[in-house]
């Protein structure tokens, strides 16, 4: 459903992403890993329309979405998590998720319907009921992550892009996140996930793609990728989590 074809991003004198090819099928979870500065976030930003590729093409469900604005890409069914806390600190969890329901990949259902749908989504992501009307600036990091995920899900994506969703979570919370990510996939959503914690990546991914200095250096099933010598030398060797 997603085909990234020879996509590059030039930022000043730096080639942050260099001719990367990547594909993702229906109901697939692909893990995107690599050292700091490898170009992972830059690649996700181009897929979600936050930035425009310098060259190459991005196809989604047969449509060429290269360079479309983020709101049009969201309506086509691609959602990305981002740091809500910095964007709408005064909104409640419910209001944040309602934004996703109202402006996402389906007909604007009206406020009442958006509220009903958002309550169901907040249930699904496991936010306690008494936290729903609290301003999100008063939520803890785990609760915020749940809201962030709920907001993306409320837009009813076909493809979900997760950029370091489990950063800051403890091992138990990370395991809960892994279960939740699998439940989302089982509802028919494809997922592209950036993560540094290898136990999370190994726990969820059908396939792993490794970037280094903007280039793809490996793409395959998790077992073959973590035994790839170049991947061990450039990335895994430095990871204490592994
Ligand atoms: N807006 C920008 N202006 C200048 N340089 C940028 C910009 N965005 C990204 N870069 C550079 O592009 C490269 C890739 O950055 P990117 O954020 O995509 O890496 P990443 O793989 O997500 O790293 P991390 O694991 O640390 O999140 C880095 O060298 C970064 O400094
Ligand atoms: Mg990043």
Short mmCIF file of C-alpha atoms and ligand atoms in Angstrom, two decimals:
data_model
loop_
_atom_site.label_atom_id
_atom_site.label_comp_id
_atom_site.label_asym_id
_atom_site.label_seq_id
_atom_site.Cartn_x
_atom_site.Cartn_y
_atom_site.Cartn_z
CA UNK A 1 0.00 0.00 0.00
CA UNK A 2 3.00 2.31 0.53
CA UNK A 3 5.84 2.58 -1.96
CA UNK A 4 8.71 4.98 -1.32
CA UNK A 5 10.70 5.16 -4.54
CA UNK A 6 14.29 6.52 -4.56
CA UNK A 7 13.34 9.33 -2.18
CA UNK A 8 15.99 11.86 -1.16
CA UNK A 9 16.00 14.93 1.08
CA UNK A 10 18.66 17.58 0.81
CA UNK A 11 18.89 19.89 3.85
CA UNK A 12 21.48 22.58 3.15
CA UNK A 13 24.69 20.75 2.38
CA UNK A 14 23.45 17.53 3.97
CA UNK A 15 21.80 14.61 2.19
CA UNK A 16 19.61 13.60 5.15
CA UNK A 17 17.89 10.85 3.12
CA UNK A 18 19.58 9.40 0.05
CA UNK A 19 17.63 7.47 -2.62
CA UNK A 20 15.72 5.33 -0.15
CA UNK A 21 13.31 2.66 -1.40
CA UNK A 22 10.81 1.19 1.03
CA UNK A 23 7.54 -0.66 0.66
CA UNK A 24 4.89 -1.63 3.14
CA UNK A 25 2.01 -4.02 2.60
CA UNK A 26 -1.45 -4.28 4.13
CA UNK A 27 -1.48 -5.42 7.75
CA UNK A 28 2.29 -5.20 7.91
CA UNK A 29 4.35 -3.67 10.73
CA UNK A 30 7.72 -2.42 9.54
CA UNK A 31 10.33 -1.28 12.06
CA UNK A 32 12.58 1.60 10.97
CA UNK A 33 15.83 1.74 12.96
CA UNK A 34 19.29 3.27 12.74
CA UNK A 35 21.71 5.52 14.64
CA UNK A 36 20.83 9.09 15.71
CA UNK A 37 20.73 11.37 12.68
CA UNK A 38 20.28 8.48 10.22
CA UNK A 39 17.31 10.19 8.56
CA UNK A 40 14.42 8.19 10.05
CA UNK A 41 12.29 11.16 11.17
CA UNK A 42 13.08 13.01 7.93
CA UNK A 43 11.74 10.03 5.96
CA UNK A 44 8.54 9.82 8.04
CA UNK A 45 8.04 13.57 7.64
CA UNK A 46 8.13 13.22 3.86
CA UNK A 47 5.62 10.35 3.91
CA UNK A 48 3.22 12.34 6.12
CA UNK A 49 3.60 15.57 4.11
CA UNK A 50 5.36 17.59 6.81
CA UNK A 51 8.23 18.06 4.37
CA UNK A 52 8.64 17.66 0.62
CA UNK A 53 11.16 15.23 -0.94
CA UNK A 54 13.99 16.77 -2.97
CA UNK A 55 13.60 13.89 -5.42
CA UNK A 56 11.88 10.53 -5.75
CA UNK A 57 8.22 9.55 -5.46
CA UNK A 58 5.87 8.31 -2.77
CA UNK A 59 2.83 6.21 -3.74
CA UNK A 60 0.01 5.36 -1.34
CA UNK A 61 -2.77 2.94 -2.33
CA UNK A 62 -1.94 3.61 -5.98
CA UNK A 63 -2.00 7.44 -5.65
CA UNK A 64 1.08 9.61 -6.09
CA UNK A 65 1.17 11.62 -2.83
CA UNK A 66 4.65 13.11 -3.34
CA UNK A 67 4.74 16.64 -1.94
CA UNK A 68 1.02 16.84 -1.06
CA UNK A 69 0.26 18.98 2.02
CA UNK A 70 -0.08 17.11 5.33
CA UNK A 71 -3.84 17.68 5.65
CA UNK A 72 -4.52 16.06 2.24
CA UNK A 73 -2.28 13.12 3.11
CA UNK A 74 -4.10 12.68 6.43
CA UNK A 75 -7.43 12.56 4.60
CA UNK A 76 -6.05 9.86 2.34
CA UNK A 77 -5.49 7.72 5.43
CA UNK A 78 -1.98 8.31 6.78
CA UNK A 79 -1.67 9.44 10.42
CA UNK A 80 1.47 10.22 12.41
CA UNK A 81 1.95 10.65 16.12
CA UNK A 82 3.65 13.85 17.24
CA UNK A 83 4.29 15.79 20.42
CA UNK A 84 0.80 17.04 21.33
CA UNK A 85 2.03 18.46 24.60
CA UNK A 86 3.83 21.22 22.73
CA UNK A 87 0.91 21.91 20.43
CA UNK A 88 -2.28 22.12 22.48
CA UNK A 89 -1.38 22.07 26.20
CA UNK A 90 -4.71 23.64 27.23
CA UNK A 91 -6.94 21.14 25.45
CA UNK A 92 -8.37 18.13 27.25
CA UNK A 93 -7.54 14.58 26.16
CA UNK A 94 -11.06 14.28 24.75
CA UNK A 95 -10.71 17.49 22.72
CA UNK A 96 -7.36 16.38 21.29
CA UNK A 97 -8.79 13.09 20.09
CA UNK A 98 -11.91 14.83 18.74
CA UNK A 99 -9.66 16.91 16.47
CA UNK A 100 -8.47 13.64 14.94
CA UNK A 101 -12.05 12.41 14.56
CA UNK A 102 -13.26 15.66 12.98
CA UNK A 103 -10.40 16.28 10.57
CA UNK A 104 -9.18 12.79 9.73
CA UNK A 105 -9.71 10.23 7.04
CA UNK A 106 -13.50 10.14 7.05
CA UNK A 107 -16.53 12.36 6.87
CA UNK A 108 -16.68 15.00 9.57
CA UNK A 109 -19.22 13.36 11.85
CA UNK A 110 -20.26 16.47 13.80
CA UNK A 111 -19.33 17.25 17.40
CA UNK A 112 -21.67 14.78 19.12
CA UNK A 113 -20.61 11.88 16.94
CA UNK A 114 -16.93 12.89 17.25
CA UNK A 115 -17.29 12.78 21.04
CA UNK A 116 -18.78 9.28 20.96
CA UNK A 117 -16.07 8.02 18.61
CA UNK A 118 -13.33 9.68 20.65
CA UNK A 119 -14.57 8.12 23.90
CA UNK A 120 -14.35 4.69 22.23
CA UNK A 121 -10.83 5.43 21.00
CA UNK A 122 -9.71 6.62 24.46
CA UNK A 123 -11.11 3.36 25.87
CA UNK A 124 -9.18 1.38 23.28
CA UNK A 125 -5.85 3.12 24.05
CA UNK A 126 -6.48 2.68 27.77
CA UNK A 127 -6.76 6.23 29.08
CA UNK A 128 -8.52 6.20 32.45
CA UNK A 129 -12.01 7.63 32.29
CA UNK A 130 -11.36 10.33 34.91
CA UNK A 131 -8.47 11.73 32.81
CA UNK A 132 -10.54 12.52 29.74
CA UNK A 133 -11.48 16.09 30.61
CA UNK A 134 -8.14 17.00 32.23
CA UNK A 135 -5.96 19.52 30.29
CA UNK A 136 -3.23 17.45 28.66
CA UNK A 137 -0.53 19.58 30.23
CA UNK A 138 -1.51 17.89 33.52
CA UNK A 139 -1.15 14.33 32.19
CA UNK A 140 1.92 12.16 32.77
CA UNK A 141 4.08 10.89 29.92
CA UNK A 142 2.28 7.53 29.60
CA UNK A 143 -1.13 9.18 29.55
CA UNK A 144 0.09 11.68 26.95
CA UNK A 145 1.36 8.87 24.73
CA UNK A 146 -2.07 7.25 24.93
CA UNK A 147 -3.75 10.51 23.91
CA UNK A 148 -1.25 11.00 21.11
CA UNK A 149 -1.98 7.54 19.78
CA UNK A 150 -5.73 8.06 20.23
CA UNK A 151 -5.63 11.27 18.24
CA UNK A 152 -3.91 9.50 15.34
CA UNK A 153 -6.33 6.54 15.51
CA UNK A 154 -9.41 8.75 15.62
CA UNK A 155 -8.57 9.90 12.10
CA UNK A 156 -9.12 6.26 11.06
CA UNK A 157 -5.80 5.78 9.27
CA UNK A 158 -4.95 2.94 6.90
CA UNK A 159 -1.29 3.61 7.65
CA UNK A 160 0.01 4.73 11.04
CA UNK A 161 3.46 6.30 11.40
CA UNK A 162 4.89 6.09 14.92
CA UNK A 163 8.03 8.09 15.74
CA UNK A 164 9.55 6.84 19.01
CA UNK A 165 6.21 6.23 20.69
CA UNK A 166 7.73 4.22 23.55
CA UNK A 167 10.58 6.62 24.38
CA UNK A 168 10.33 7.47 28.08
CA UNK A 169 8.27 4.41 28.98
CA UNK A 170 9.46 1.77 31.46
CA UNK A 171 9.73 -1.91 30.37
CA UNK A 172 6.22 -2.81 31.58
CA UNK A 173 4.69 0.21 29.84
CA UNK A 174 6.67 -0.65 26.68
CA UNK A 175 5.25 -4.19 26.72
CA UNK A 176 1.75 -2.73 27.01
CA UNK A 177 2.55 -0.47 24.04
CA UNK A 178 3.69 -3.50 22.02
CA UNK A 179 0.37 -5.23 22.75
CA UNK A 180 -1.55 -2.11 21.76
CA UNK A 181 0.41 -1.73 18.50
CA UNK A 182 -0.41 -5.34 17.59
CA UNK A 183 -4.09 -4.78 18.40
CA UNK A 184 -4.08 -1.78 16.06
CA UNK A 185 -2.53 -3.87 13.29
CA UNK A 186 -5.17 -6.57 13.89
CA UNK A 187 -7.83 -3.95 13.20
CA UNK A 188 -6.40 -3.67 9.67
CA UNK A 189 -3.97 -0.76 10.04
CA UNK A 190 -0.45 -0.96 8.56
CA UNK A 191 2.26 0.52 10.77
CA UNK A 192 5.68 2.04 10.16
CA UNK A 193 7.42 2.44 13.50
CA UNK A 194 10.67 4.20 14.43
CA UNK A 195 12.06 2.91 17.70
CA UNK A 196 15.42 2.65 19.43
CA UNK A 197 14.34 0.00 21.93
CA UNK A 198 15.15 -3.27 20.15
CA UNK A 199 12.84 -5.35 22.35
CA UNK A 200 9.93 -3.25 21.08
CA UNK A 201 11.05 -3.45 17.45
CA UNK A 202 11.65 -7.21 17.66
CA UNK A 203 8.33 -7.67 19.46
CA UNK A 204 6.16 -6.04 16.81
CA UNK A 205 7.91 -5.94 13.42
CA UNK A 206 7.19 -8.27 10.52
CA UNK A 207 10.16 -6.65 8.79
CA UNK A 208 12.96 -4.29 9.78
CA UNK A 209 14.54 -1.55 7.65
CA UNK A 210 17.85 -0.03 8.76
CA UNK A 211 19.00 3.46 7.78
CA UNK A 212 22.52 4.82 8.27
CA UNK A 213 23.67 8.26 7.09
CA UNK A 214 20.52 8.62 5.01
CA UNK A 215 20.97 5.31 3.18
CA UNK A 216 19.13 2.04 3.56
CA UNK A 217 21.65 -0.60 4.61
CA UNK A 218 19.31 -3.51 5.38
CA UNK A 219 15.70 -4.59 4.78
CA UNK A 220 14.38 -8.01 5.71
CA UNK A 221 12.89 -10.26 8.35
CA UNK A 222 13.90 -9.30 11.92
CA UNK A 223 16.14 -12.31 12.46
CA UNK A 224 18.20 -11.80 9.30
CA UNK A 225 18.53 -8.06 9.91
CA UNK A 226 19.84 -8.34 13.47
CA UNK A 227 22.39 -10.91 12.32
CA UNK A 228 23.56 -8.72 9.42
CA UNK A 229 27.20 -7.81 10.09
CA UNK A 230 26.92 -4.26 8.71
CA UNK A 231 23.91 -3.61 10.96
CA UNK A 232 25.77 -4.95 13.99
CA UNK A 233 28.81 -2.80 13.19
CA UNK A 234 26.96 0.47 12.52
CA UNK A 235 24.09 0.26 14.98
CA UNK A 236 23.48 -2.72 17.20
CA UNK A 237 27.03 -2.81 18.54
CA UNK A 238 26.36 0.49 20.33
CA UNK A 239 23.04 -0.47 21.84
CA UNK A 240 23.12 -1.46 25.48
CA UNK A 241 19.43 -2.30 25.33
CA UNK A 242 20.28 -5.32 23.25
N1 LIG B 1 15.27 20.99 9.72
C1 LIG B 1 16.55 20.57 9.70
N2 LIG B 1 17.57 21.43 9.52
C2 LIG B 1 18.85 21.00 9.49
N3 LIG B 1 19.21 19.72 9.59
C3 LIG B 1 18.24 18.81 9.78
C4 LIG B 1 16.86 19.17 9.84
N4 LIG B 1 16.13 18.05 10.02
C5 LIG B 1 17.01 17.04 10.08
N5 LIG B 1 18.27 17.49 9.93
C6 LIG B 1 19.49 16.66 9.90
O1 LIG B 1 19.21 15.56 9.06
C7 LIG B 1 19.80 14.37 9.59
C8 LIG B 1 18.74 13.33 9.80
O2 LIG B 1 17.92 13.74 10.90
P1 LIG B 1 16.69 12.88 11.43
O3 LIG B 1 16.03 13.71 12.47
O4 LIG B 1 15.86 12.45 10.27
O5 LIG B 1 17.41 11.63 12.07
P2 LIG B 1 16.80 10.44 12.93
O6 LIG B 1 17.24 9.18 12.27
O7 LIG B 1 15.36 10.64 13.14
O8 LIG B 1 17.60 10.59 14.31
P3 LIG B 1 17.11 10.34 15.85
O9 LIG B 1 17.26 8.86 16.07
O10 LIG B 1 18.11 11.11 16.64
O11 LIG B 1 15.72 10.85 15.99
C9 LIG B 1 20.54 14.80 10.87
O12 LIG B 1 21.90 15.01 10.55
C10 LIG B 1 19.85 16.08 11.25
O13 LIG B 1 20.73 16.91 11.96
MG1 LIG B 2 14.17 10.99 14.79
#
